[in-house]
Amino acid sequence: MAFRQIKSGKPAGPDNIPAEALKADVRSCTDQIATLRIIVEQSIEWNSSLYINFIDYEKAFDSVDRTTLWKLLRYYGVPLSPGDRLDHEDVNIWIEARDTMDI
């Protein structure tokens, strides 16, 4: 069995779970694993295909260039006034002005 190296430099244990993962919020992690297990079991029970995609939301959303985003919103006629609410299909966005910026 190959052992992975993690940030601390220690390899994962025989269960292939890094020690750092065990230090995370245990209840949250347990709830997520239980939910995932239920979904997998239902997929097997219903004999249906299952596709799972894990998204790193921090990297997905914190890397957005805000200036470009605001320019695109203005270009497409999206209201940019503080307190405006944007609704598009299943997405609800609340615009809050925390600082001023020229666009």
PDB file of C-alpha atoms in Angstrom, residues 4-12 18-21:
ATOM      1  CA  ARG A   4       0.642   9.735   0.806  1.00  0.00           C
ATOM      2  CA  GLN A   5       2.558  12.614   2.302  1.00  0.00           C
ATOM      3  CA  ILE A   6       0.505  15.476   3.720  1.00  0.00           C
ATOM      4  CA  LYS A   7       1.278  19.001   4.901  1.00  0.00           C
ATOM      5  CA  SER A   8       2.748  17.847   8.187  1.00  0.00           C
ATOM      6  CA  GLY A   9       5.072  15.479   6.332  1.00  0.00           C
ATOM      7  CA  LYS A  10       3.579  12.423   8.027  1.00  0.00           C
ATOM      8  CA  PRO A  11       2.165   9.642   5.838  1.00  0.00           C
ATOM      9  CA  ALA A  12      -1.487   8.637   6.021  1.00  0.00           C
ATOM     10  CA  PRO A  18      -4.377  11.533   6.902  1.00  0.00           C
ATOM     11  CA  ALA A  19      -4.034  12.583  10.533  1.00  0.00           C
ATOM     12  CA  GLU A  20      -4.947  16.170   9.586  1.00  0.00           C
ATOM     13  CA  ALA A  21      -8.338  14.983   8.349  1.00  0.00           C
TER      14      ALA A  21
END
